[in-house]
GROMACS .gro file of C-alpha atoms in nm:
model
  265
    1MET     CA    1  -9.495  17.678   4.565
    2VAL     CA    2  -9.314  17.543   4.875
    3ARG     CA    3  -9.501  17.487   5.199
    4GLN     CA    4  -9.287  17.622   5.484
    5ALA     CA    5  -9.227  17.428   5.804
    6ALA     CA    6  -9.491  17.516   6.064
    7VAL     CA    7  -9.379  17.324   6.374
    8ALA     CA    8  -8.998  17.332   6.355
    9GLY     CA    9  -8.878  17.450   6.694
   10SER     CA   10  -9.178  17.305   6.876
   11PHE     CA   11  -9.243  16.947   6.765
   12TYR     CA   12  -8.882  16.894   6.653
   13PRO     CA   13  -8.557  17.096   6.650
   14ARG     CA   14  -8.536  17.399   6.423
   15ASP     CA   15  -8.157  17.384   6.387
   16ALA     CA   16  -8.061  17.156   6.097
   17ASP     CA   17  -7.756  17.003   6.267
   18VAL     CA   18  -7.947  16.933   6.589
   19LEU     CA   19  -8.240  16.788   6.395
   20ARG     CA   20  -8.014  16.565   6.185
   21ALA     CA   21  -7.835  16.436   6.496
   22THR     CA   22  -8.166  16.384   6.680
   23VAL     CA   23  -8.327  16.181   6.403
   24ASP     CA   24  -8.011  15.981   6.334
   25ALA     CA   25  -7.982  15.891   6.704
   26LEU     CA   26  -8.348  15.785   6.718
   27LEU     CA   27  -8.302  15.565   6.410
   28ALA     CA   28  -7.978  15.418   6.544
   29ASN     CA   29  -8.143  15.330   6.875
   30ALA     CA   30  -8.442  15.166   6.708
   31VAL     CA   31  -8.448  14.789   6.691
   32SER     CA   32  -8.398  14.696   6.328
   33SER     CA   33  -8.437  14.350   6.181
   34SER     CA   34  -8.391  14.167   5.855
   35ALA     CA   35  -8.768  14.163   5.798
   36PRO     CA   36  -8.891  14.246   5.447
   37MET     CA   37  -8.939  14.603   5.336
   38PRO     CA   38  -9.290  14.710   5.442
   39LYS     CA   39  -9.550  14.845   5.202
   40ALA     CA   40  -9.705  15.068   5.467
   41LEU     CA   41  -9.629  15.212   5.809
   42VAL     CA   42  -9.843  15.343   6.092
   43VAL     CA   43  -9.652  15.605   6.292
   44PRO     CA   44  -9.731  15.864   6.561
   45HIS     CA   45  -9.705  16.241   6.516
   46ALA     CA   46  -9.634  16.397   6.855
   47GLY     CA   47  -9.325  16.597   6.944
   48TYR     CA   48  -9.009  16.395   6.900
   49GLN     CA   49  -8.934  16.396   7.273
   50TYR     CA   50  -9.261  16.209   7.324
   51SER     CA   51  -9.314  15.983   7.024
   52GLY     CA   52  -8.985  16.001   6.834
   53PRO     CA   53  -8.860  15.660   6.951
   54VAL     CA   54  -9.186  15.494   6.844
   55ALA     CA   55  -9.181  15.656   6.501
   56ALA     CA   56  -8.815  15.561   6.462
   57SER     CA   57  -8.897  15.192   6.508
   58ALA     CA   58  -9.104  15.208   6.188
   59TYR     CA   59  -8.866  15.424   5.987
   60ALA     CA   60  -8.571  15.201   6.081
   61ARG     CA   61  -8.763  14.914   5.921
   62ALA     CA   62  -8.843  15.124   5.614
   63ALA     CA   63  -8.477  15.226   5.580
   64HIS     CA   64  -8.417  14.879   5.430
   65GLY     CA   65  -8.576  15.027   5.119
   66ARG     CA   66  -8.335  15.317   5.083
   67GLY     CA   67  -8.246  15.343   4.717
   68LEU     CA   68  -8.550  15.137   4.617
   69VAL     CA   69  -8.826  15.360   4.754
   70GLN     CA   70  -8.868  15.664   4.533
   71ARG     CA   71  -9.203  15.795   4.654
   72VAL     CA   72  -9.371  15.816   4.996
   73ILE     CA   73  -9.744  15.876   5.040
   74VAL     CA   74  -9.798  16.045   5.378
   75ILE     CA   75 -10.154  16.082   5.506
   76GLY     CA   76 -10.254  16.231   5.838
   77PRO     CA   77 -10.566  16.378   5.998
   78SER     CA   78 -10.666  16.743   5.983
   79HIS     CA   79 -10.628  16.887   6.334
   80ARG     CA   80 -10.694  17.254   6.258
   81VAL     CA   81 -10.911  17.297   5.949
   82PRO     CA   82 -11.260  17.150   5.895
   83LEU     CA   83 -11.232  16.945   5.579
   84HIS     CA   84 -11.456  16.728   5.365
   85GLY     CA   85 -11.258  16.460   5.187
   86ILE     CA   86 -10.885  16.413   5.140
   87ALA     CA   87 -10.672  16.714   5.054
   88LEU     CA   88 -10.363  16.754   4.841
   89ALA     CA   89 -10.144  17.049   4.931
   90GLY     CA   90 -10.120  17.221   4.593
   91VAL     CA   91  -9.746  17.281   4.628
   92GLN     CA   92  -9.427  17.150   4.469
   93GLY     CA   93  -9.230  17.103   4.790
   94PHE     CA   94  -9.245  17.085   5.171
   95ALA     CA   95  -8.962  17.261   5.352
   96THR     CA   96  -8.794  17.125   5.664
   97PRO     CA   97  -8.472  17.245   5.832
   98LEU     CA   98  -8.299  16.963   5.639
   99GLY     CA   99  -8.406  17.097   5.300
  100VAL     CA  100  -8.705  17.090   5.069
  101VAL     CA  101  -8.879  16.757   5.011
  102ARG     CA  102  -9.008  16.726   4.654
  103VAL     CA  103  -9.381  16.671   4.613
  104ALA     CA  104  -9.493  16.441   4.331
  105ALA     CA  105  -9.780  16.682   4.271
  106ASP     CA  106  -9.847  16.630   3.900
  107TRP     CA  107  -9.824  16.252   3.930
  108ALA     CA  108 -10.062  16.250   4.226
  109MET     CA  109 -10.314  16.471   4.048
  110ASP     CA  110 -10.308  16.236   3.749
  111GLN     CA  111 -10.370  15.932   3.968
  112LEU     CA  112 -10.643  16.094   4.177
  113SER     CA  113 -10.827  16.305   3.920
  114THR     CA  114 -11.128  16.071   3.899
  115LEU     CA  115 -11.184  16.040   4.276
  116PRO     CA  116 -11.454  16.282   4.400
  117ALA     CA  117 -11.336  16.275   4.763
  118VAL     CA  118 -11.002  16.436   4.667
  119CYS     CA  119 -10.954  16.813   4.671
  120VAL     CA  120 -10.666  17.061   4.671
  121ALA     CA  121 -10.660  17.263   4.994
  122PRO     CA  122 -10.333  17.437   5.082
  123GLU     CA  123 -10.494  17.587   5.393
  124ALA     CA  124 -10.553  17.237   5.534
  125HIS     CA  125 -10.178  17.172   5.515
  126ARG     CA  126 -10.040  17.511   5.618
  127TRP     CA  127 -10.034  17.450   5.995
  128GLU     CA  128 -10.090  17.073   6.003
  129HIS     CA  129  -9.824  16.885   6.199
  130SER     CA  130  -9.935  16.525   6.138
  131VAL     CA  131  -9.765  16.513   5.797
  132GLU     CA  132  -9.481  16.757   5.861
  133VAL     CA  133  -9.328  16.569   6.155
  134GLN     CA  134  -9.281  16.262   5.932
  135LEU     CA  135  -9.064  16.441   5.680
  136PRO     CA  136  -8.731  16.461   5.867
  137PHE     CA  137  -8.757  16.087   5.937
  138ILE     CA  138  -8.823  16.024   5.568
  139GLN     CA  139  -8.530  16.247   5.469
  140ARG     CA  140  -8.285  16.067   5.697
  141ALA     CA  141  -8.414  15.710   5.657
  142LEU     CA  142  -8.486  15.710   5.283
  143GLY     CA  143  -8.285  15.996   5.137
  144ASP     CA  144  -8.392  16.196   4.834
  145VAL     CA  145  -8.744  16.073   4.770
  146ALA     CA  146  -9.060  16.248   4.653
  147VAL     CA  147  -9.365  16.265   4.879
  148VAL     CA  148  -9.739  16.296   4.832
  149PRO     CA  149  -9.869  16.475   5.143
  150LEU     CA  150 -10.239  16.419   5.214
  151VAL     CA  151 -10.463  16.547   5.494
  152ALA     CA  152 -10.785  16.360   5.565
  153GLY     CA  153 -11.098  16.524   5.701
  154GLU     CA  154 -11.447  16.377   5.684
  155ALA     CA  155 -11.412  16.065   5.473
  156THR     CA  156 -11.503  15.699   5.488
  157GLY     CA  157 -11.255  15.417   5.512
  158ASP     CA  158 -11.346  15.314   5.159
  159GLN     CA  159 -11.284  15.665   5.025
  160VAL     CA  160 -10.939  15.679   5.186
  161ALA     CA  161 -10.863  15.325   5.069
  162ASP     CA  162 -10.953  15.425   4.713
  163VAL     CA  163 -10.699  15.709   4.736
  164LEU     CA  164 -10.429  15.481   4.875
  165GLU     CA  165 -10.492  15.221   4.606
  166ALA     CA  166 -10.478  15.484   4.331
  167LEU     CA  167 -10.131  15.578   4.459
  168TRP     CA  168 -10.025  15.221   4.546
  169GLY     CA  169  -9.757  15.168   4.283
  170GLY     CA  170  -9.501  14.894   4.338
  171PRO     CA  171  -9.199  14.852   4.568
  172GLU     CA  172  -9.091  15.207   4.478
  173THR     CA  173  -9.388  15.345   4.676
  174LEU     CA  174  -9.424  15.345   5.057
  175LEU     CA  175  -9.745  15.441   5.237
  176VAL     CA  176  -9.726  15.621   5.574
  177VAL     CA  177 -10.033  15.669   5.795
  178SER     CA  178  -9.991  15.922   6.075
  179THR     CA  179 -10.194  15.873   6.394
  180ASP     CA  180 -10.165  15.881   6.770
  181LEU     CA  181 -10.385  15.663   6.992
  182SER     CA  182 -10.590  15.763   7.299
  183HIS     CA  183 -10.558  16.114   7.440
  184TYR     CA  184 -10.531  16.253   7.793
  185LEU     CA  185 -10.631  15.945   7.993
  186PRO     CA  186 -10.446  15.825   8.305
  187ASP     CA  187 -10.161  15.591   8.221
  188TYR     CA  188 -10.324  15.273   8.353
  189GLU     CA  189 -10.646  15.338   8.158
  190ALA     CA  190 -10.467  15.436   7.838
  191ARG     CA  191 -10.255  15.120   7.836
  192SER     CA  192 -10.565  14.901   7.843
  193ILE     CA  193 -10.751  15.100   7.577
  194ASP     CA  194 -10.447  15.131   7.349
  195ALA     CA  195 -10.373  14.759   7.378
  196ALA     CA  196 -10.725  14.686   7.257
  197THR     CA  197 -10.684  14.931   6.968
  198VAL     CA  198 -10.357  14.780   6.846
  199ALA     CA  199 -10.511  14.434   6.869
  200ARG     CA  200 -10.782  14.554   6.632
  201ILE     CA  201 -10.524  14.708   6.397
  202ALA     CA  202 -10.331  14.380   6.398
  203ALA     CA  203 -10.653  14.199   6.305
  204LEU     CA  204 -10.738  14.458   6.034
  205ASP     CA  205 -11.057  14.513   6.232
  206GLY     CA  206 -11.199  14.854   6.147
  207PRO     CA  207 -11.345  15.103   6.161
  208ILE     CA  208 -11.172  15.237   6.471
  209GLY     CA  209 -11.328  15.537   6.644
  210HIS     CA  210 -11.164  15.878   6.672
  211GLU     CA  211 -11.162  15.853   7.051
  212PHE     CA  212 -10.917  15.564   7.014
  213ALA     CA  213 -10.698  15.711   6.736
  214CYS     CA  214 -10.692  16.077   6.632
  215GLY     CA  215 -10.591  15.967   6.283
  216ALA     CA  216 -10.876  15.717   6.262
  217THR     CA  217 -10.982  15.840   5.919
  218PRO     CA  218 -10.650  15.762   5.743
  219LEU     CA  219 -10.599  15.456   5.963
  220ASN     CA  220 -10.937  15.310   5.871
  221GLY     CA  221 -10.855  15.368   5.506
  222LEU     CA  222 -10.535  15.169   5.545
  223LEU     CA  223 -10.721  14.887   5.719
  224VAL     CA  224 -10.966  14.866   5.428
  225ALA     CA  225 -10.683  14.872   5.174
  226ALA     CA  226 -10.490  14.613   5.376
  227ARG     CA  227 -10.788  14.377   5.363
  228ARG     CA  228 -10.827  14.435   4.989
  229ARG     CA  229 -10.456  14.389   4.920
  230VAL     CA  230 -10.387  14.114   5.178
  231LEU     CA  231 -10.129  14.300   5.385
  232ARG     CA  232  -9.995  14.156   5.711
  233PRO     CA  233  -9.944  14.404   5.997
  234THR     CA  234  -9.666  14.368   6.255
  235LEU     CA  235  -9.665  14.572   6.576
  236LEU     CA  236  -9.323  14.731   6.620
  237ASP     CA  237  -9.378  14.947   6.929
  238LEU     CA  238  -9.652  15.053   7.171
  239ARG     CA  239  -9.612  15.304   7.450
  240ASN     CA  240  -9.736  15.638   7.570
  241SER     CA  241  -9.605  15.979   7.659
  242SER     CA  242  -9.542  15.880   8.022
  243ASP     CA  243  -9.282  15.632   7.896
  244THR     CA  244  -9.079  15.913   7.744
  245ALA     CA  245  -9.139  16.263   7.878
  246GLY     CA  246  -9.499  16.307   7.990
  247ASP     CA  247  -9.726  16.324   8.294
  248PRO     CA  248  -9.866  15.977   8.383
  249ASP     CA  249 -10.199  16.129   8.484
  250ARG     CA  250 -10.265  16.257   8.131
  251VAL     CA  251 -10.103  16.059   7.853
  252VAL     CA  252 -10.118  16.020   7.476
  253GLY     CA  253 -10.074  15.675   7.326
  254TYR     CA  254  -9.843  15.589   7.036
  255CYS     CA  255  -9.794  15.282   6.821
  256ALA     CA  256  -9.587  15.182   6.520
  257PHE     CA  257  -9.683  14.913   6.270
  258ALA     CA  258  -9.526  14.776   5.954
  259PHE     CA  259  -9.760  14.627   5.693
  260GLU     CA  260  -9.607  14.375   5.453
  261GLU     CA  261  -9.748  14.250   5.124
  262MET     CA  262  -9.822  13.879   5.129
  263ASP     CA  263  -9.733  13.640   4.849
  264HIS     CA  264 -10.049  13.581   4.649
  265ALA     CA  265  -9.916  13.256   4.500
   0.00000   0.00000   0.00000
């Protein structure tokens, strides 16, 4: 009943001590501020050598909620398995080299049981990296929390937003949306396209196409939920793989956002 790590040793270090030191250094190097604890994050999901610093900028912000956050909803796109709807993993834990992360499986099933777009599909999670690469950051930034891992296939923004709202909770619950931006364009072209995409995210202007964000399905769900719930997004970082370790002729774009709940008074 534990999903084993699929991309340890490729997307991030397999050795626990090396992984712990890598994530801690990324978090320490991230610019942190006294801004309020976010309700939701948008983070990339490439190998840590490429997008780790961008992801760390979001998790360093979320680390303000350590001890308060008890549950993290992590939703990413399905890269490997054709999928209709949004899939739970059907397991009690996700293993990383740092230990097993508890899955709030029964709670999630209770919250989502009336939503027809939700299914249980362990095969959609077995090799999926978009959720897995978030877990070591969650373990180091937030400590011993439970997670609800979700993989999104074919689904509308409203369907994903309904799932996020069913799991919304209060300040004890953090939402994490996993997406990269444009893929395999020359650096100069990617910077222009990615800048336009993050401007739309900042304006809660969806839906965004999959050619602009591989995790468009979960991202569009967050944008719908953010409009419903009056969240304010803040761009924390924007760069691409040529800024870190990649070929400038063929880059992948990355961004990090924090979404804060506004005072409804």
